[in-house]
Coordinates of N, CA and C in Angstrom, one line a residue:
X292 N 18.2 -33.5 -0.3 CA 19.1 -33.6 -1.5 C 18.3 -33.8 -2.7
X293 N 18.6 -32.8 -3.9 CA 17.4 -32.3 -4.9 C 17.9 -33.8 -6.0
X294 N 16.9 -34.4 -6.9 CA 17.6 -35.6 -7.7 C 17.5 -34.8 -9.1
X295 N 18.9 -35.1 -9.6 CA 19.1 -34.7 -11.1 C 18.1 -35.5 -12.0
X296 N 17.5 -35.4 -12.4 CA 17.2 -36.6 -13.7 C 17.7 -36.3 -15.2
X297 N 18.6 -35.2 -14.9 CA 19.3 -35.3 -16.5 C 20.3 -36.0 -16.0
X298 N 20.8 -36.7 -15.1 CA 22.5 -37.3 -15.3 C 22.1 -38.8 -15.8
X299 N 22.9 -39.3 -16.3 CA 22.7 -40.4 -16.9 C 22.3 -42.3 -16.5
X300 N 22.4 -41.8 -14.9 CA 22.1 -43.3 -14.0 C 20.9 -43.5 -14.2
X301 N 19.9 -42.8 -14.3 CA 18.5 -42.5 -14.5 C 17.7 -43.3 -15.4
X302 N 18.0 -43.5 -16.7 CA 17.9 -43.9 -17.7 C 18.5 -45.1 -18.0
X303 N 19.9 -45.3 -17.7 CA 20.9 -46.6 -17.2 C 20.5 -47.4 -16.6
X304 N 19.8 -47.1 -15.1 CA 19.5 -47.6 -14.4 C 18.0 -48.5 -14.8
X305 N 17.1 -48.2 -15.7 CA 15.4 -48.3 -16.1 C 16.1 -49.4 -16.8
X306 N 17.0 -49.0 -17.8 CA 17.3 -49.8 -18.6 C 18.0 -51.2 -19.0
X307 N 18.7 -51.2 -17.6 CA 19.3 -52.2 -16.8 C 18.2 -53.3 -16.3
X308 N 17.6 -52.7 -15.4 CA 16.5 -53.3 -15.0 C 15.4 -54.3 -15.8
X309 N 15.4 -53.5 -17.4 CA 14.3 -53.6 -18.1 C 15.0 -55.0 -18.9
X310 N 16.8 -54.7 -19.0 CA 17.4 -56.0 -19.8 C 17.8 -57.2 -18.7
X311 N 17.8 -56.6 -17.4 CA 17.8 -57.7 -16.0 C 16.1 -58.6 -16.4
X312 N 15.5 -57.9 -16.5 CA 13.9 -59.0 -16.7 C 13.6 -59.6 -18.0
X313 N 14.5 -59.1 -18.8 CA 13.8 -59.3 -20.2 C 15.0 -61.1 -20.6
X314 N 16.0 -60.6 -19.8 CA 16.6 -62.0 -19.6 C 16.3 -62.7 -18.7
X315 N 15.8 -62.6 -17.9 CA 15.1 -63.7 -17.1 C 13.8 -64.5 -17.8
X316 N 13.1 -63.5 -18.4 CA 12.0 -64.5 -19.1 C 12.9 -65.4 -20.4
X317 N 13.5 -64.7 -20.5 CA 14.3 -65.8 -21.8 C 14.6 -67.1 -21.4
X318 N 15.0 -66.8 -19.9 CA 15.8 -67.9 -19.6 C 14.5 -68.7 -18.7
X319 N 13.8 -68.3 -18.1 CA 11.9 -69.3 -17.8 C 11.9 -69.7 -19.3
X320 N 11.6 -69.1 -20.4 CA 11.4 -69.7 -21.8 C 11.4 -71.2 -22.4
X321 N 13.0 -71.0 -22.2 CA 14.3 -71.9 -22.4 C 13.5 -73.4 -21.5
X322 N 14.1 -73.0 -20.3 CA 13.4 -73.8 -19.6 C 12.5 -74.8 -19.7
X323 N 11.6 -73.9 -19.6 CA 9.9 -74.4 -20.1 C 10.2 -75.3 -21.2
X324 N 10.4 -75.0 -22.6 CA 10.6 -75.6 -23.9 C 11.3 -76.9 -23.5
X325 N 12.8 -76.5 -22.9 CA 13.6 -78.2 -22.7 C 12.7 -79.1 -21.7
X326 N 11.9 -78.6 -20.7 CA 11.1 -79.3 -19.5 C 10.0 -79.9 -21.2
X327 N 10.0 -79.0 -21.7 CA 8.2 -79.6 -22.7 C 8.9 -81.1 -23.8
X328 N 9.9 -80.9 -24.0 CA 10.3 -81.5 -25.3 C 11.2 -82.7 -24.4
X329 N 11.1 -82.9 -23.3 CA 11.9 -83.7 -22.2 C 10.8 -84.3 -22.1
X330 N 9.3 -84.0 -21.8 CA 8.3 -84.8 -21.8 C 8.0 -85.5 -23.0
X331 N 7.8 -84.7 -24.1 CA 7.6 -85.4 -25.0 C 8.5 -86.3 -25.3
X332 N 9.7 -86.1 -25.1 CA 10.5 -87.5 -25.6 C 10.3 -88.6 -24.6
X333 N 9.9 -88.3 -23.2 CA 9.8 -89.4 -22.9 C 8.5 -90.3 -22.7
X334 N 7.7 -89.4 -23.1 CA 6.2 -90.3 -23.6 C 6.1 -90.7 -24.4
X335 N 7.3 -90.3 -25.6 CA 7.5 -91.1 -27.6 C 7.9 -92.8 -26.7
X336 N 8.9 -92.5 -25.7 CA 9.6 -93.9 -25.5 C 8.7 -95.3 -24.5
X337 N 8.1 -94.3 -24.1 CA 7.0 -95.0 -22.4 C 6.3 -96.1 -22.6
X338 N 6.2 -96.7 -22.5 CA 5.0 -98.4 -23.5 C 3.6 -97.2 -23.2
X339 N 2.8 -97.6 -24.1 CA 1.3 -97.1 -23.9 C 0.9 -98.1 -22.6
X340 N 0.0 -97.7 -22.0 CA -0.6 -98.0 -20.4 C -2.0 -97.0 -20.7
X341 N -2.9 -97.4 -20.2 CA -4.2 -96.6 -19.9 C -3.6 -96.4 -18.3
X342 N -2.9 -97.0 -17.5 CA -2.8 -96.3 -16.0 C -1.8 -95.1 -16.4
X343 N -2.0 -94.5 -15.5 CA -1.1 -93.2 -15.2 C -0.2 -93.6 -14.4
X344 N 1.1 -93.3 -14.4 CA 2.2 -94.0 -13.5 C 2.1 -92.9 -12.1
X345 N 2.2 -93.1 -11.1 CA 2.3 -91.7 -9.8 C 3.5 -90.8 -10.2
X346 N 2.9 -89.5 -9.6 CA 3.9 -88.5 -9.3 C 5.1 -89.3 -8.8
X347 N 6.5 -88.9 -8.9 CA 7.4 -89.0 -8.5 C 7.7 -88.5 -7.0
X348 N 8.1 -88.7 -5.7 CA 8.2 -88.3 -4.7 C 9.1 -86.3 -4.9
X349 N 8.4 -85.7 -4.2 CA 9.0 -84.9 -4.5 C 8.8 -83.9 -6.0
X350 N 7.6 -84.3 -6.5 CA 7.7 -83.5 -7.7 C 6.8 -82.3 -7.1
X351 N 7.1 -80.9 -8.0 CA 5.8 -80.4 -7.9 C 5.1 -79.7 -8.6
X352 N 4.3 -79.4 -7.6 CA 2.7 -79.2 -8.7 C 2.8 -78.5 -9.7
X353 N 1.8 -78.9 -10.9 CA 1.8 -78.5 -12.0 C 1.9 -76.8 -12.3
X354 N 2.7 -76.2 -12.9 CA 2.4 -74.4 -12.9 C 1.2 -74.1 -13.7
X355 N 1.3 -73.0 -13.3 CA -0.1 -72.1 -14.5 C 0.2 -71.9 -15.7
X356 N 0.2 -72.1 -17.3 CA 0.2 -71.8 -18.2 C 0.8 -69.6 -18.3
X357 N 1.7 -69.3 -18.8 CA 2.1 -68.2 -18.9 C 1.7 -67.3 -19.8
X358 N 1.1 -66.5 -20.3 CA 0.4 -65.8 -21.7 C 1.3 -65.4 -22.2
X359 N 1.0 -65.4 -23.7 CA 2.1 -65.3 -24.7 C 2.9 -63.6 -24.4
X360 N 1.8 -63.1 -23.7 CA 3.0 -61.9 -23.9 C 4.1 -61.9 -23.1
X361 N 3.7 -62.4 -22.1 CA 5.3 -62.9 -21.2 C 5.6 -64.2 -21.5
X362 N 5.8 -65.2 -22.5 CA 6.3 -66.1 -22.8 C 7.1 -65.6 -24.3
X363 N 6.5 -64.2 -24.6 CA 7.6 -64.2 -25.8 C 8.0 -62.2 -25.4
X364 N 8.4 -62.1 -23.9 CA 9.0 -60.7 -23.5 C 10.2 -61.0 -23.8
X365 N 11.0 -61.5 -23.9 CA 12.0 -61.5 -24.6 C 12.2 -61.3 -26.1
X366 N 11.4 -61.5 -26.9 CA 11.5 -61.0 -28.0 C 11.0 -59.1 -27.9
X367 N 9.7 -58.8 -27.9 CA 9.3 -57.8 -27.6 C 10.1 -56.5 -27.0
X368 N 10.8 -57.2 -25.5 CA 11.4 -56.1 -25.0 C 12.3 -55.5 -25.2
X369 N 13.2 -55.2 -25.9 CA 14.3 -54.6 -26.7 C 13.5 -53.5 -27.2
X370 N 12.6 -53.9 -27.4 CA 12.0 -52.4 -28.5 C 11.5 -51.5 -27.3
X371 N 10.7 -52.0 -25.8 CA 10.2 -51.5 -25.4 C 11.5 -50.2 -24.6
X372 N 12.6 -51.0 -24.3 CA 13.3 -50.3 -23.9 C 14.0 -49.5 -24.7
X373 N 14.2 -49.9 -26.0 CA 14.5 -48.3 -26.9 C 13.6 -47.4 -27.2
X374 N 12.5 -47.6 -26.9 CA 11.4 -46.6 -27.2 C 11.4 -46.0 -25.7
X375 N 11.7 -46.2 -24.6 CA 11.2 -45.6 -23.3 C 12.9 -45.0 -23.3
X376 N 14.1 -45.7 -23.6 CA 15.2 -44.4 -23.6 C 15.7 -43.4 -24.8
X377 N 14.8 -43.8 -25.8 CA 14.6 -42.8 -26.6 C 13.4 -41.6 -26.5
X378 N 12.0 -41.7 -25.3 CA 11.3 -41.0 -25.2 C 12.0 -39.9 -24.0
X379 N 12.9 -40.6 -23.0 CA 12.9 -39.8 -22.0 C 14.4 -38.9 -22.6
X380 N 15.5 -39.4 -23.7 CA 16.2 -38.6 -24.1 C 15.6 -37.3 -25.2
X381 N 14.7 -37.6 -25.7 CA 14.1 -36.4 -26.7 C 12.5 -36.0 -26.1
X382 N 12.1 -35.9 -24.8 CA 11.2 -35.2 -24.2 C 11.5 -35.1 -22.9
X383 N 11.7 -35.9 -22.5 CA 11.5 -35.9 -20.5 C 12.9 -34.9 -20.2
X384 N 13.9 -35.3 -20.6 CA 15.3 -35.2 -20.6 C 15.3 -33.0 -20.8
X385 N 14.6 -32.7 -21.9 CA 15.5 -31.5 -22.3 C 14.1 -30.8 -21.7
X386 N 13.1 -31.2 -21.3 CA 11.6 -30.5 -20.5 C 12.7 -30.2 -18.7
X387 N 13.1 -31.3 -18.3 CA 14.0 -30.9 -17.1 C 14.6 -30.0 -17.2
X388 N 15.9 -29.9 -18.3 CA 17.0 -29.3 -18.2 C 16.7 -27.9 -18.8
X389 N 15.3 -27.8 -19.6 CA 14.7 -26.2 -19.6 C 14.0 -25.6 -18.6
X390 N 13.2 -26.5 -17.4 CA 12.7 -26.0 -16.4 C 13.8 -25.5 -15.7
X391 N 14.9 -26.5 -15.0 CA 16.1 -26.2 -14.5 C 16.9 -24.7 -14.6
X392 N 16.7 -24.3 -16.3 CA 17.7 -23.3 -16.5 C 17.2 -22.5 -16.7

């Protein structure tokens, strides 16, 4: 069974995908920031101590630091995906449908 790539799921579908992930880092973002500003408020309030109080049962390990390009893909990607369904409607798109015909 031959795949069209001029019908429109094609591009729908990239695109989908591309705003399925671009909202997930938004929402890690989000996260991260309330987790960062949750610490800080509660270290504004904590008596000073030179001890370190223990992990909490059940906490876990510290993450890796995220690089700014995926800590700010939600700003960025909007453009990425109108530039990639705007390349494949005005090149990819009408290169098929003249091989095709």
């Amino acid at each position: 069974m031959p795949v069209d790539l001029t019908s429109p799921w094609i591009p729908l579908g990239i695109i989908m995908l591309l705003g399925v992930f671009m909202f997930r880092q938004f929402q890690a973002e989000r996260r991260e920031s309330r987790e960062l500003l949750a610490a800080e408020a509660a270290a504004a309030t904590a008596p000073k101590t030179d001890v370190a109080p223990p992990p909490p049962l059940g906490a876990k390990p510290e993450k890796t630091k995220r690089k700014l390009r995926w800590r700010t893909a939600w700003i960025w990607m909007p453009f990425l995906i109108g530039f990639f369904g705007q390349a494949y409607l005005s090149f990819i798109k009408p290169m098929v449908e003249n091989a095709a015909g």
